[in-house]
Amino acid sequence: MGTAEQRGAGVRDAEITIVGGGAVGCAVAYVLSRAGYGDVQVIEQGELAGATSGQAAGLVGQVRATRERCRLAMASVATFSRIEQETGYTADWRQTGSVRVAMTAERAAEFRELAGVARSAGLEVEFLTPARLSELCPVLEGARAEAALWCPTDGYLQPNSLVMAYAGAARRRGVTFATHTTVTGIGIGGGAVTGVRTDRGAAATSMLINAAGPWAAPVAALAGLEIPAVPVRHEYFVTRPVTGWHGGLPVLRIPDIRIYARAEGPGILCGGWEADGLSLDPRQVAVGQPLAVRPDWDVLSGFARDFAALVPAVAETGVREVFRGFPAFSPDGRFIVGPVPGLRGLVMAAACNAHGVSGSAGLAEHVLESLQPDPSPYVRSLSPARFVPRDWDWESARERAERRYEDYYSLPGATFPVRGES
Ligand SMILES: Cc1cc2nc3c(=O)[nH]c(=O)nc-3n(C[C@H](O)[C@H](O)[C@H](O)COP(=O)(O)OP(=O)(O)OC[C@H]3O[C@@H](n4cnc5c(N)ncnc54)[C@H](O)[C@@H]3O)c2cc1C
């Protein structure tokens, strides 16, 4: 249960209520309070960062398939670089750079496209010579690469630290946090949100921002809405110490074997995208229900086996810990952000497509923009309006969300016109 300080303030009447104290909810609280919204509370059923966000690998990659997503990631990086200075809280942001390794000619061609998008967005990227690759990533032990794309401003952070930094900065601007408090109902009157009910009492509110991560669909259902934010399982492991690995190494992405890796202290953090994604049916997820995930050793040992082709030590060293959760995916692989049509005051900040820690600051800026009178066409394109009223069915929404997961590192045009992005 925790101390009164850990539990935070109680639920109170507030102009804006954010449901969810993960990376997204806390980033939204930070960005709104910074923009001058003075009366904001966050309601969290557990601890801040206690669900999906606290399990994330913390990779921050800015090389994306579209210019908008690239810019969103760049905006997030700018925030991570500045947050410590501005707030006094650290996000443990390490700008180590990242290397994307191509093992086939087709992948190298994709990297050339990605490099073009990056440069058009103003992001610095560079193709590495084999000698420079060995110098930057000696742990690859001279693996033969068709191409290696280097982004010097990428890196990784500790998701818990980032969430605490957002929350600390927001709290200082007057945002209150009610932790260990579950939202169980949404009050509606005259076509608008009027209040929020919780297991610790009710309060009046005129705007409810749904940042409930894998619970976003059941929370939306409290207002009678169906939003296809589908939880899809994701996991990675961290090994015991391995010679040569240290926190200053660049982040690695090897899409041809569907693997990402970085150092976690002296160990190897290694994760990947399963070929056969496993989702939950959001209609079966109850509000407040814990979403336990058991490590799937078949999947995890598959990641180790594939990565061992480049780094044999990964399969020879014991696993220290497994991290896992259910990040929410949308059927079209895009965020679901902004006011819900037909119900004034209900706003979505969900379906991060496994990009919700690195993208949190940019996504929160999109939420802010969506509340202004004239949001950009891009922000409008993220609106939940594309799913409301429902002209889709849950089975295919789930299937498509799983495919987004499975296709995270797929080549362009492999299955869908809009790819998932790392
Ligand atoms: C293993 C793994 C690795 C990942 N690696 C990365 C990575 O490297 N980079 C990256 O950017 N992303 C990564 N992700 C994805 C990332 O974790 C998610 O996109 C992100 O955490 C989503 O943040 P969120 O705030 O939306 O969700 P959450 O962190 O799940 O927060 C939602 C919060 O809402 C609360 N809540 C839900 N319902 C209620 C209710 N009724 N009342 C009150 N509170 C409620 C929950 O308790 C929860 O704390 C990874 C995910 C996993 C599982």
mmCIF file of N, CA and C and ligand atoms in Angstrom, residues 18-26 43-61 64 159 163 178 181-184 198 210-216 218-219 222 232-236 253 260 262 269 273 286-289 323-329 349-360 408 422, ligand 1:
data_model
loop_
_atom_site.group_PDB
_atom_site.id
_atom_site.type_symbol
_atom_site.label_atom_id
_atom_site.label_comp_id
_atom_site.label_asym_id
_atom_site.label_seq_id
_atom_site.Cartn_x
_atom_site.Cartn_y
_atom_site.Cartn_z
ATOM 1 N N ILE A 18 -6.408 13.273 -15.810
ATOM 2 C CA ILE A 18 -5.689 12.330 -16.674
ATOM 3 C C ILE A 18 -5.764 10.954 -16.020
ATOM 4 N N VAL A 19 -6.219 9.963 -16.779
ATOM 5 C CA VAL A 19 -6.276 8.596 -16.231
ATOM 6 C C VAL A 19 -5.024 7.868 -16.683
ATOM 7 N N GLY A 20 -4.153 7.524 -15.732
ATOM 8 C CA GLY A 20 -2.936 6.781 -16.066
ATOM 9 C C GLY A 20 -1.688 7.568 -15.744
ATOM 10 N N GLY A 21 -0.849 6.985 -14.896
ATOM 11 C CA GLY A 21 0.406 7.633 -14.507
ATOM 12 C C GLY A 21 1.610 6.909 -15.080
ATOM 13 N N GLY A 22 1.521 6.537 -16.362
ATOM 14 C CA GLY A 22 2.679 5.998 -17.076
ATOM 15 C C GLY A 22 3.391 7.120 -17.804
ATOM 16 N N ALA A 23 4.265 6.750 -18.751
ATOM 17 C CA ALA A 23 5.035 7.768 -19.476
ATOM 18 C C ALA A 23 4.106 8.752 -20.181
ATOM 19 N N VAL A 24 3.010 8.237 -20.752
ATOM 20 C CA VAL A 24 2.142 9.126 -21.528
ATOM 21 C C VAL A 24 1.360 10.058 -20.608
ATOM 22 N N GLY A 25 0.705 9.499 -19.577
ATOM 23 C CA GLY A 25 -0.090 10.343 -18.681
ATOM 24 C C GLY A 25 0.768 11.411 -18.021
ATOM 25 N N CYS A 26 1.970 11.024 -17.564
ATOM 26 C CA CYS A 26 2.825 12.003 -16.872
ATOM 27 C C CYS A 26 3.402 13.020 -17.855
ATOM 28 N N ILE A 43 -4.807 10.435 -12.121
ATOM 29 C CA ILE A 43 -5.280 9.329 -11.275
ATOM 30 C C ILE A 43 -4.625 8.048 -11.788
ATOM 31 N N GLU A 44 -3.981 7.334 -10.889
ATOM 32 C CA GLU A 44 -3.227 6.133 -11.269
ATOM 33 C C GLU A 44 -3.625 4.991 -10.322
ATOM 34 N N GLN A 45 -3.943 3.847 -10.914
ATOM 35 C CA GLN A 45 -4.440 2.750 -10.067
ATOM 36 C C GLN A 45 -3.335 2.084 -9.237
ATOM 37 N N GLY A 46 -2.082 2.207 -9.684
ATOM 38 C CA GLY A 46 -0.971 1.634 -8.918
ATOM 39 C C GLY A 46 0.030 2.718 -8.582
ATOM 40 N N GLU A 47 1.319 2.400 -8.833
ATOM 41 C CA GLU A 47 2.380 3.399 -8.666
ATOM 42 C C GLU A 47 2.627 4.070 -10.018
ATOM 43 N N LEU A 48 3.179 5.274 -10.014
ATOM 44 C CA LEU A 48 3.594 5.900 -11.268
ATOM 45 C C LEU A 48 4.616 4.991 -11.945
ATOM 46 N N ALA A 49 4.505 4.811 -13.236
ATOM 47 C CA ALA A 49 5.406 3.947 -14.033
ATOM 48 C C ALA A 49 5.335 2.487 -13.603
ATOM 49 N N GLY A 50 4.280 2.129 -12.893
ATOM 50 C CA GLY A 50 4.198 0.768 -12.365
ATOM 51 C C GLY A 50 3.730 -0.266 -13.371
ATOM 52 N N ALA A 51 3.278 0.151 -14.549
ATOM 53 C CA ALA A 51 2.753 -0.821 -15.521
ATOM 54 C C ALA A 51 3.707 -0.929 -16.718
ATOM 55 N N THR A 52 3.207 -0.686 -17.928
ATOM 56 C CA THR A 52 4.020 -0.909 -19.131
ATOM 57 C C THR A 52 5.295 -0.061 -19.148
ATOM 58 N N SER A 53 5.160 1.206 -18.774
ATOM 59 C CA SER A 53 6.310 2.119 -18.914
ATOM 60 C C SER A 53 7.525 1.639 -18.129
ATOM 61 N N GLY A 54 7.282 1.117 -16.927
ATOM 62 C CA GLY A 54 8.397 0.668 -16.091
ATOM 63 C C GLY A 54 9.094 -0.566 -16.640
ATOM 64 N N GLN A 55 8.502 -1.222 -17.612
ATOM 65 C CA GLN A 55 9.095 -2.426 -18.201
ATOM 66 C C GLN A 55 9.866 -2.118 -19.489
ATOM 67 N N ALA A 56 9.738 -0.897 -19.997
ATOM 68 C CA ALA A 56 10.278 -0.594 -21.331
ATOM 69 C C ALA A 56 11.802 -0.619 -21.348
ATOM 70 N N ALA A 57 12.334 -0.883 -22.529
ATOM 71 C CA ALA A 57 13.785 -0.942 -22.707
ATOM 72 C C ALA A 57 14.401 0.455 -22.746
ATOM 73 N N GLY A 58 13.572 1.457 -22.959
ATOM 74 C CA GLY A 58 14.050 2.838 -22.944
ATOM 75 C C GLY A 58 14.791 3.267 -24.204
ATOM 76 N N LEU A 59 14.682 2.484 -25.280
ATOM 77 C CA LEU A 59 15.364 2.870 -26.519
ATOM 78 C C LEU A 59 14.697 4.112 -27.096
ATOM 79 N N VAL A 60 15.514 5.022 -27.563
ATOM 80 C CA VAL A 60 14.985 6.228 -28.178
ATOM 81 C C VAL A 60 15.583 6.329 -29.581
ATOM 82 N N GLY A 61 14.757 6.015 -30.565
ATOM 83 C CA GLY A 61 15.231 6.016 -31.953
ATOM 84 C C GLY A 61 14.482 7.064 -32.748
ATOM 85 N N ARG A 64 12.843 7.150 -38.603
ATOM 86 C CA ARG A 64 11.475 6.651 -38.770
ATOM 87 C C ARG A 64 11.086 6.643 -40.243
ATOM 88 N N PRO A 159 13.228 4.438 -18.220
ATOM 89 C CA PRO A 159 11.828 4.895 -18.257
ATOM 90 C C PRO A 159 11.303 5.369 -16.900
ATOM 91 N N VAL A 163 9.645 9.088 -16.161
ATOM 92 C CA VAL A 163 8.288 9.305 -15.627
ATOM 93 C C VAL A 163 8.363 10.153 -14.350
ATOM 94 N N ALA A 178 -3.154 11.268 -7.696
ATOM 95 C CA ALA A 178 -3.845 10.338 -6.797
ATOM 96 C C ALA A 178 -3.453 8.930 -7.236
ATOM 97 N N THR A 181 -5.417 4.507 -6.905
ATOM 98 C CA THR A 181 -6.817 4.920 -7.057
ATOM 99 C C THR A 181 -7.272 4.523 -8.460
ATOM 100 N N THR A 182 -8.319 3.721 -8.537
ATOM 101 C CA THR A 182 -8.764 3.216 -9.841
ATOM 102 C C THR A 182 -9.997 3.973 -10.324
ATOM 103 N N VAL A 183 -9.926 4.456 -11.545
ATOM 104 C CA VAL A 183 -11.102 5.094 -12.149
ATOM 105 C C VAL A 183 -12.082 3.988 -12.534
ATOM 106 N N THR A 184 -13.300 4.094 -12.022
ATOM 107 C CA THR A 184 -14.294 3.036 -12.251
ATOM 108 C C THR A 184 -15.510 3.538 -13.036
ATOM 109 N N THR A 198 -14.193 6.898 -8.803
ATOM 110 C CA THR A 198 -13.054 6.035 -8.504
ATOM 111 C C THR A 198 -13.396 5.161 -7.296
ATOM 112 N N ASN A 210 -7.653 10.029 -21.504
ATOM 113 C CA ASN A 210 -7.478 8.586 -21.338
ATOM 114 C C ASN A 210 -6.061 8.194 -21.760
ATOM 115 N N ALA A 211 -5.183 8.071 -20.755
ATOM 116 C CA ALA A 211 -3.793 7.653 -20.997
ATOM 117 C C ALA A 211 -3.566 6.351 -20.248
ATOM 118 N N ALA A 212 -4.526 5.434 -20.395
ATOM 119 C CA ALA A 212 -4.526 4.210 -19.585
ATOM 120 C C ALA A 212 -3.769 3.061 -20.240
ATOM 121 N N GLY A 213 -2.949 3.341 -21.250
ATOM 122 C CA GLY A 213 -2.077 2.315 -21.847
ATOM 123 C C GLY A 213 -2.885 1.101 -22.303
ATOM 124 N N PRO A 214 -2.510 -0.103 -21.861
ATOM 125 C CA PRO A 214 -3.231 -1.298 -22.319
ATOM 126 C C PRO A 214 -4.665 -1.384 -21.800
ATOM 127 N N TRP A 215 -5.024 -0.496 -20.855
ATOM 128 C CA TRP A 215 -6.408 -0.450 -20.356
ATOM 129 C C TRP A 215 -7.197 0.662 -21.052
ATOM 130 N N ALA A 216 -6.646 1.271 -22.088
ATOM 131 C CA ALA A 216 -7.326 2.416 -22.707
ATOM 132 C C ALA A 216 -8.704 2.032 -23.246
ATOM 133 N N PRO A 218 -10.862 -0.509 -22.152
ATOM 134 C CA PRO A 218 -11.863 -0.588 -21.091
ATOM 135 C C PRO A 218 -12.185 0.757 -20.438
ATOM 136 N N VAL A 219 -11.212 1.654 -20.349
ATOM 137 C CA VAL A 219 -11.515 2.979 -19.776
ATOM 138 C C VAL A 219 -12.437 3.749 -20.733
ATOM 139 N N LEU A 222 -16.008 2.841 -20.395
ATOM 140 C CA LEU A 222 -16.744 3.445 -19.275
ATOM 141 C C LEU A 222 -17.619 4.601 -19.766
ATOM 142 N N VAL A 232 -0.670 -5.942 -26.959
ATOM 143 C CA VAL A 232 0.084 -7.025 -27.613
ATOM 144 C C VAL A 232 1.338 -7.293 -26.770
ATOM 145 N N ARG A 233 1.575 -8.553 -26.479
ATOM 146 C CA ARG A 233 2.697 -8.899 -25.589
ATOM 147 C C ARG A 233 4.054 -8.527 -26.193
ATOM 148 N N HIS A 234 4.940 -8.053 -25.320
ATOM 149 C CA HIS A 234 6.308 -7.759 -25.752
ATOM 150 C C HIS A 234 7.246 -8.065 -24.592
ATOM 151 N N GLU A 235 8.415 -8.608 -24.887
ATOM 152 C CA GLU A 235 9.344 -8.956 -23.795
ATOM 153 C C GLU A 235 10.799 -8.901 -24.269
ATOM 154 N N TYR A 236 11.686 -8.757 -23.311
ATOM 155 C CA TYR A 236 13.126 -8.805 -23.585
ATOM 156 C C TYR A 236 13.840 -9.296 -22.340
ATOM 157 N N ARG A 253 20.112 -2.019 -33.708
ATOM 158 C CA ARG A 253 18.877 -2.570 -34.282
ATOM 159 C C ARG A 253 19.278 -3.396 -35.495
ATOM 160 N N TYR A 260 16.586 -6.041 -31.354
ATOM 161 C CA TYR A 260 17.267 -4.837 -30.882
ATOM 162 C C TYR A 260 18.082 -5.192 -29.645
ATOM 163 N N ARG A 262 21.019 -3.416 -26.518
ATOM 164 C CA ARG A 262 21.876 -2.349 -25.999
ATOM 165 C C ARG A 262 22.540 -2.892 -24.739
ATOM 166 N N LEU A 269 21.141 -6.223 -23.015
ATOM 167 C CA LEU A 269 19.675 -6.195 -23.069
ATOM 168 C C LEU A 269 19.314 -6.583 -24.501
ATOM 169 N N TRP A 273 10.957 -8.788 -32.004
ATOM 170 C CA TRP A 273 9.554 -8.759 -32.432
ATOM 171 C C TRP A 273 9.180 -10.150 -32.918
ATOM 172 N N ALA A 286 -10.761 -6.165 -17.951
ATOM 173 C CA ALA A 286 -11.630 -5.359 -17.084
ATOM 174 C C ALA A 286 -10.851 -4.162 -16.544
ATOM 175 N N VAL A 287 -11.556 -3.094 -16.276
ATOM 176 C CA VAL A 287 -10.952 -1.925 -15.634
ATOM 177 C C VAL A 287 -10.310 -2.382 -14.319
ATOM 178 N N GLY A 288 -9.065 -2.006 -14.111
ATOM 179 C CA GLY A 288 -8.387 -2.337 -12.854
ATOM 180 C C GLY A 288 -7.791 -3.736 -12.805
ATOM 181 N N GLN A 289 -8.016 -4.536 -13.849
ATOM 182 C CA GLN A 289 -7.512 -5.926 -13.825
ATOM 183 C C GLN A 289 -5.998 -5.963 -14.051
ATOM 184 N N PHE A 323 11.953 -8.612 -18.744
ATOM 185 C CA PHE A 323 10.995 -7.513 -18.642
ATOM 186 C C PHE A 323 9.892 -7.778 -19.656
ATOM 187 N N ARG A 324 8.675 -7.460 -19.311
ATOM 188 C CA ARG A 324 7.587 -7.776 -20.245
ATOM 189 C C ARG A 324 6.341 -6.977 -19.917
ATOM 190 N N GLY A 325 5.459 -6.928 -20.906
ATOM 191 C CA GLY A 325 4.212 -6.192 -20.715
ATOM 192 C C GLY A 325 3.362 -6.269 -21.959
ATOM 193 N N PHE A 326 2.320 -5.445 -21.961
ATOM 194 C CA PHE A 326 1.356 -5.447 -23.061
ATOM 195 C C PHE A 326 1.198 -4.040 -23.641
ATOM 196 N N PRO A 327 2.185 -3.527 -24.374
ATOM 197 C CA PRO A 327 1.965 -2.214 -24.999
ATOM 198 C C PRO A 327 0.766 -2.270 -25.947
ATOM 199 N N ALA A 328 0.024 -1.161 -26.013
ATOM 200 C CA ALA A 328 -1.188 -1.142 -26.847
ATOM 201 C C ALA A 328 -0.860 -0.738 -28.284
ATOM 202 N N PHE A 329 -1.400 -1.484 -29.226
ATOM 203 C CA PHE A 329 -1.253 -1.197 -30.653
ATOM 204 C C PHE A 329 -2.613 -0.843 -31.241
ATOM 205 N N ALA A 349 -5.219 9.566 -25.427
ATOM 206 C CA ALA A 349 -3.750 9.660 -25.545
ATOM 207 C C ALA A 349 -3.268 8.220 -25.431
ATOM 208 N N ALA A 350 -3.457 7.449 -26.494
ATOM 209 C CA ALA A 350 -3.282 5.995 -26.364
ATOM 210 C C ALA A 350 -2.758 5.364 -27.649
ATOM 211 N N ALA A 351 -2.602 4.039 -27.582
ATOM 212 C CA ALA A 351 -2.129 3.219 -28.701
ATOM 213 C C ALA A 351 -0.754 3.692 -29.187
ATOM 214 N N CYS A 352 0.221 3.542 -28.315
ATOM 215 C CA CYS A 352 1.566 4.054 -28.627
ATOM 216 C C CYS A 352 2.354 3.121 -29.531
ATOM 217 N N ASN A 353 1.836 1.933 -29.800
ATOM 218 C CA ASN A 353 2.516 1.009 -30.717
ATOM 219 C C ASN A 353 3.971 0.779 -30.297
ATOM 220 N N ALA A 354 4.152 0.507 -29.013
ATOM 221 C CA ALA A 354 5.465 0.198 -28.428
ATOM 222 C C ALA A 354 6.494 1.317 -28.622
ATOM 223 N N HIS A 355 5.981 2.538 -28.581
ATOM 224 C CA HIS A 355 6.826 3.687 -28.876
ATOM 225 C C HIS A 355 6.513 4.780 -27.851
ATOM 226 N N GLY A 356 5.824 4.363 -26.757
ATOM 227 C CA GLY A 356 5.229 5.344 -25.864
ATOM 228 C C GLY A 356 6.151 5.936 -24.823
ATOM 229 N N VAL A 357 7.346 5.368 -24.650
ATOM 230 C CA VAL A 357 8.296 6.008 -23.751
ATOM 231 C C VAL A 357 9.095 7.025 -24.560
ATOM 232 N N SER A 358 9.720 6.540 -25.648
ATOM 233 C CA SER A 358 10.532 7.458 -26.461
ATOM 234 C C SER A 358 9.666 8.543 -27.095
ATOM 235 N N GLY A 359 8.422 8.201 -27.429
ATOM 236 C CA GLY A 359 7.564 9.182 -28.097
ATOM 237 C C GLY A 359 6.730 10.012 -27.145
ATOM 238 N N SER A 360 6.895 9.777 -25.824
ATOM 239 C CA SER A 360 5.949 10.370 -24.871
ATOM 240 C C SER A 360 5.901 11.899 -24.927
ATOM 241 N N TYR A 408 6.955 -4.882 -37.215
ATOM 242 C CA TYR A 408 7.677 -3.719 -36.694
ATOM 243 C C TYR A 408 8.935 -3.429 -37.515
ATOM 244 N N SER A 422 10.193 1.412 -35.052
ATOM 245 C CA SER A 422 10.889 1.107 -33.793
ATOM 246 C C SER A 422 11.120 2.357 -32.991
HETATM 247 C C1 LIG B 1 9.070 -5.178 -22.759
HETATM 248 C C2 LIG B 1 8.760 -3.819 -23.324
HETATM 249 C C3 LIG B 1 9.780 -3.046 -23.916
HETATM 250 C C4 LIG B 1 9.480 -1.790 -24.433
HETATM 251 N N1 LIG B 1 10.485 -1.010 -24.920
HETATM 252 C C5 LIG B 1 10.229 0.248 -25.342
HETATM 253 C C6 LIG B 1 11.274 1.112 -25.761
HETATM 254 O O1 LIG B 1 12.442 0.733 -25.773
HETATM 255 N N2 LIG B 1 10.964 2.385 -26.153
HETATM 256 C C7 LIG B 1 9.658 2.836 -26.138
HETATM 257 O O2 LIG B 1 9.416 3.980 -26.491
HETATM 258 N N3 LIG B 1 8.654 2.043 -25.739
HETATM 259 C C8 LIG B 1 8.903 0.776 -25.348
HETATM 260 N N4 LIG B 1 7.884 -0.030 -24.931
HETATM 261 C C9 LIG B 1 6.517 0.468 -25.045
HETATM 262 C C10 LIG B 1 6.209 1.407 -23.926
HETATM 263 O O3 LIG B 1 6.456 0.762 -22.695
HETATM 264 C C11 LIG B 1 4.754 1.845 -23.996
HETATM 265 O O4 LIG B 1 4.453 2.362 -25.293
HETATM 266 C C12 LIG B 1 4.511 2.947 -22.955
HETATM 267 O O5 LIG B 1 4.943 2.516 -21.696
HETATM 268 C C13 LIG B 1 3.064 3.319 -22.918
HETATM 269 O O6 LIG B 1 2.911 4.243 -21.871
HETATM 270 P P1 LIG B 1 1.489 4.512 -21.259
HETATM 271 O O7 LIG B 1 1.660 5.587 -20.271
HETATM 272 O O8 LIG B 1 0.514 4.693 -22.371
HETATM 273 O O9 LIG B 1 1.085 3.102 -20.597
HETATM 274 P P2 LIG B 1 1.361 2.553 -19.125
HETATM 275 O O10 LIG B 1 2.759 2.746 -18.714
HETATM 276 O O11 LIG B 1 0.799 1.178 -19.071
HETATM 277 O O12 LIG B 1 0.494 3.522 -18.250
HETATM 278 C C14 LIG B 1 -0.913 3.435 -18.197
HETATM 279 C C15 LIG B 1 -1.284 3.592 -16.739
HETATM 280 O O13 LIG B 1 -2.687 3.688 -16.621
HETATM 281 C C16 LIG B 1 -3.039 3.129 -15.383
HETATM 282 N N5 LIG B 1 -4.471 2.802 -15.423
HETATM 283 C C17 LIG B 1 -5.093 1.974 -16.288
HETATM 284 N N6 LIG B 1 -6.405 1.917 -16.032
HETATM 285 C C18 LIG B 1 -6.617 2.754 -14.981
HETATM 286 C C19 LIG B 1 -7.777 3.112 -14.246
HETATM 287 N N7 LIG B 1 -8.980 2.609 -14.529
HETATM 288 N N8 LIG B 1 -7.638 3.988 -13.221
HETATM 289 C C20 LIG B 1 -6.424 4.505 -12.901
HETATM 290 N N9 LIG B 1 -5.289 4.179 -13.565
HETATM 291 C C21 LIG B 1 -5.392 3.323 -14.595
HETATM 292 C C22 LIG B 1 -2.146 1.895 -15.295
HETATM 293 O O14 LIG B 1 -1.979 1.424 -13.977
HETATM 294 C C23 LIG B 1 -0.853 2.382 -15.908
HETATM 295 O O15 LIG B 1 0.100 2.794 -14.951
HETATM 296 C C24 LIG B 1 8.142 -1.304 -24.403
HETATM 297 C C25 LIG B 1 7.140 -2.079 -23.805
HETATM 298 C C26 LIG B 1 7.448 -3.322 -23.264
HETATM 299 C C27 LIG B 1 6.360 -4.117 -22.601
#
